[in-house]
Coordinates of C-alpha atoms and ligand atoms in Angstrom, one line a residue:
M1 CA 85.5 31.7 88.4
I2 CA 88.0 34.4 87.8
F3 CA 87.7 36.9 84.7
V4 CA 90.4 39.4 84.5
I5 CA 90.0 42.2 81.9
A6 CA 93.8 43.1 80.3
G7 CA 95.1 45.2 78.2
P8 CA 97.4 48.3 77.5
S9 CA 96.5 51.9 79.3
G10 CA 93.4 53.8 77.6
V11 CA 92.1 50.9 75.6
G12 CA 89.0 51.4 77.6
K13 CA 89.4 48.2 80.9
G14 CA 88.1 50.0 83.2
S15 CA 85.3 51.0 80.9
I16 CA 84.3 48.1 80.3
A17 CA 84.9 46.5 83.4
S18 CA 82.7 48.8 85.4
A19 CA 79.8 47.8 83.0
L20 CA 80.1 44.6 82.6
C21 CA 79.4 44.8 86.5
R22 CA 76.6 47.3 86.6
R23 CA 75.1 44.6 83.5
L24 CA 75.9 40.9 84.5
P25 CA 74.6 39.5 88.1
N26 CA 76.5 38.2 90.5
L27 CA 79.8 40.0 89.1
W28 CA 82.3 41.2 91.9
L29 CA 85.2 43.4 90.7
S30 CA 88.4 43.6 92.9
R31 CA 89.4 47.3 93.7
S32 CA 93.4 47.9 93.4
W33 CA 96.4 49.0 95.6
T34 CA 98.3 51.5 94.3
T35 CA 101.2 53.7 95.2
R36 CA 100.1 55.9 92.4
P37 CA 98.4 59.2 93.1
A38 CA 94.6 59.8 92.8
R39 CA 94.1 61.7 89.3
Q40 CA 92.2 64.9 89.4
G41 CA 88.4 63.9 89.5
E42 CA 89.0 60.2 89.8
P43 CA 86.6 58.5 92.4
A44 CA 88.2 58.2 95.8
D45 CA 87.1 54.5 95.7
A46 CA 88.9 53.7 92.3
Y47 CA 91.5 52.2 93.7
V48 CA 92.9 51.8 97.7
F49 CA 96.0 54.8 97.2
V50 CA 98.5 53.6 99.6
D51 CA 102.3 55.1 100.1
R52 CA 105.3 52.9 98.9
A53 CA 105.7 51.7 102.4
T54 CA 102.5 50.6 103.3
F55 CA 102.5 48.7 99.8
D56 CA 105.5 47.1 100.1
A57 CA 104.4 45.8 103.7
R58 CA 101.4 43.8 102.2
V59 CA 103.7 42.2 99.7
A60 CA 105.8 40.9 102.6
E61 CA 102.9 39.7 104.2
G62 CA 102.1 38.1 100.9
G63 CA 98.3 39.6 101.2
F64 CA 98.2 39.9 97.1
L65 CA 96.9 37.7 94.7
E66 CA 99.4 39.2 92.2
W67 CA 100.9 42.8 92.1
A68 CA 103.5 44.6 89.3
E69 CA 105.2 47.5 88.8
V70 CA 103.5 49.5 85.5
F71 CA 104.6 52.9 84.8
G72 CA 106.9 53.6 87.9
N73 CA 104.3 52.5 90.4
R74 CA 103.2 49.2 92.0
Y75 CA 99.6 48.0 92.1
G76 CA 98.4 44.8 93.2
T77 CA 95.2 42.8 93.3
P78 CA 94.6 41.6 97.3
W79 CA 93.1 38.0 97.9
P80 CA 89.7 38.1 96.7
E81 CA 86.8 38.0 98.8
P82 CA 84.0 37.7 97.0
P83 CA 80.2 37.0 98.7
A84 CA 79.4 33.6 98.3
G85 CA 77.9 32.5 94.9
E86 CA 79.9 35.8 93.4
D87 CA 82.4 35.2 90.2
V88 CA 85.7 37.8 90.4
L89 CA 86.6 40.3 88.0
L90 CA 90.0 41.5 88.1
E91 CA 91.2 45.1 85.9
I92 CA 94.8 44.7 85.2
D93 CA 97.9 44.8 83.4
V94 CA 99.2 42.4 81.5
Q95 CA 102.3 41.2 84.1
G96 CA 99.5 41.1 86.6
A97 CA 97.2 38.7 84.4
E98 CA 100.5 36.2 83.6
Q99 CA 100.7 35.9 87.4
V100 CA 96.8 35.2 88.1
R101 CA 97.4 32.4 84.9
D102 CA 99.8 31.1 86.6
R103 CA 98.4 30.8 89.9
H104 CA 94.4 29.8 88.3
P105 CA 95.2 28.0 85.2
D106 CA 91.6 28.6 84.4
A107 CA 90.8 32.0 85.3
V108 CA 89.3 33.4 81.7
V109 CA 91.3 35.9 80.4
V110 CA 90.2 38.8 77.9
F111 CA 92.6 41.4 76.3
I112 CA 91.0 44.6 75.4
E113 CA 93.0 46.7 72.5
A114 CA 91.8 49.9 71.0
P115 CA 91.3 49.6 67.1
S116 CA 94.4 52.0 66.4
R117 CA 97.3 53.9 68.5
R118 CA 95.6 57.0 67.7
A119 CA 92.8 55.9 69.3
Q120 CA 94.3 55.0 72.0
E121 CA 96.1 58.1 72.4
A122 CA 93.1 60.2 71.9
R123 CA 91.8 58.1 74.6
L124 CA 94.4 59.1 77.1
R125 CA 94.7 62.6 76.5
G126 CA 90.7 62.8 76.3
R127 CA 91.0 61.1 80.2
G128 CA 93.8 64.4 80.9
D129 CA 96.7 62.2 81.6
P130 CA 99.6 64.1 81.4
E131 CA 101.9 64.0 78.2
E132 CA 104.9 62.7 79.6
L133 CA 102.6 59.9 80.7
I134 CA 101.1 59.5 77.6
A135 CA 104.6 58.8 75.9
R136 CA 105.6 56.3 78.7
R137 CA 102.1 53.9 78.2
L138 CA 102.0 54.2 74.1
A139 CA 105.4 53.0 74.4
A140 CA 104.8 50.3 76.3
A141 CA 102.2 49.0 74.4
P142 CA 103.5 47.3 71.3
E143 CA 105.3 44.9 74.0
E144 CA 102.2 44.7 76.0
E145 CA 99.9 43.1 72.9
L146 CA 102.6 40.6 72.0
V147 CA 102.7 39.1 75.8
G148 CA 98.7 39.9 76.0
R149 CA 97.9 38.3 72.4
D150 CA 99.8 35.3 73.7
L151 CA 98.1 35.1 77.0
A152 CA 94.4 35.3 76.2
D153 CA 91.6 33.4 75.8
H154 CA 89.9 36.3 73.7
I155 CA 90.8 39.4 72.2
V156 CA 88.2 42.3 72.1
V157 CA 88.5 45.3 69.8
N158 CA 87.2 47.9 72.0
D159 CA 86.3 50.3 68.9
D160 CA 82.5 51.2 70.1
L161 CA 82.0 50.9 73.7
G162 CA 78.5 49.8 73.5
R163 CA 79.2 46.8 71.3
A164 CA 82.6 45.9 72.7
I165 CA 81.2 45.5 76.2
E166 CA 78.1 43.5 74.8
E167 CA 80.9 40.9 73.4
V168 CA 82.7 40.7 76.4
A169 CA 79.2 40.7 78.3
A170 CA 78.8 37.3 75.4
I171 CA 82.1 36.2 76.4
L172 CA 81.5 36.0 80.2
E173 CA 78.1 34.9 79.8
S174 CA 78.7 31.9 77.7
R175 CA 81.8 30.9 80.0
R176 CA 80.0 30.8 82.9
R177 CA 77.6 27.9 81.1
Ligands
ADP1 P1 91.6 51.8 80.6 O1 91.0 52.0 81.7 O2 92.2 50.6 79.8 O3 92.7 52.5 80.9 P2 89.6 53.4 80.1 O4 88.7 53.1 80.4 O5 89.8 54.4 81.3 O6 90.7 52.7 79.9 O7 89.5 54.4 79.1 C1 90.0 55.8 78.7 C2 89.4 56.9 77.9 O8 88.9 56.6 76.9 C3 88.6 57.3 78.9 O9 88.0 58.7 78.5 C4 86.8 56.1 78.3 O10 85.9 57.6 78.8 C5 87.2 56.3 76.8 N1 86.7 55.1 75.8 C6 86.8 53.6 76.4 N2 86.4 53.2 75.4 C7 85.9 54.2 74.3 C8 85.6 54.2 72.6 N3 84.7 52.6 73.0 N4 85.3 55.2 72.6 C9 85.6 56.5 72.9 N5 86.3 56.5 74.1 C10 86.6 55.5 75.0
5GP2 P1 96.2 53.3 85.9 O1 97.2 54.3 86.5 O2 95.8 54.1 84.5 O3 94.8 53.6 87.1 O4 96.8 52.2 85.5 C1 97.6 51.5 84.9 C2 97.6 50.3 84.7 O5 97.9 49.7 86.0 C3 96.5 49.4 83.9 O6 97.1 48.6 82.8 C4 95.7 48.7 85.2 O7 95.1 48.0 84.6 C5 96.9 48.3 85.4 N1 96.5 47.7 87.1 C6 95.5 48.5 87.9 N2 95.1 47.8 88.8 C7 96.4 46.6 88.7 C8 96.3 45.7 89.4 O8 95.9 45.5 90.4 N3 97.2 44.6 89.7 C9 98.6 45.0 88.0 N4 99.0 44.3 88.0 N5 97.9 46.4 87.3 C10 96.9 46.6 87.8

């Protein structure tokens, strides 16, 4: 199965995805490629960090399940190669989620939202994003929500992180059954 965690930037997708992998057995988190530079303090394995030429060469080879330009950088999901018996978990933006849904109509899309724009802004700032990027990411959120709510199989509001993780874990467990 393919599970997709999508949503605007700063709503907590990454926090939820990594907690799900610790909590649920047989769930394999895909590692995306990006042309964005690593953030200060970001783990080196958060993405495969590449330059634009390397990214575009992989696009030309058909090496991505999906890819999109997000906030001026390119992000892509390599064709997943999970160990046998494991489900795939993708944490991607809504454009990528639409592409996955087109290729895999049975993929389960969980759309994450922050409880308010103000909370989303505080999370982006707390994470240390630069101010101009915060503004850009907030400005994109209303359109991402329109597309994402329409596409989603489930919408989860990440108010309290522990509670939201429980809710998404329950969705994945019930879909597996
Ligand atoms: P995304 O992957 O959607 O961009 P992150 O998982 O990086 O978002 O979360 C953005 C910031 O918000 C991080 O600093 C994270 O620790 C924090 N965060 C995540 N969920 C919550 C929550 N429920 N309440 C408060 N802060 C949160
Ligand atoms: P960030 O720069 O904050 O790590 O990510 C910016 C946005 O790109 C987030 O919405 C994140 O989910 C999305 N993203 C990360 N990896 C991928 C990917 O492989 N494909 C797509 N389409 N979006 C991605």
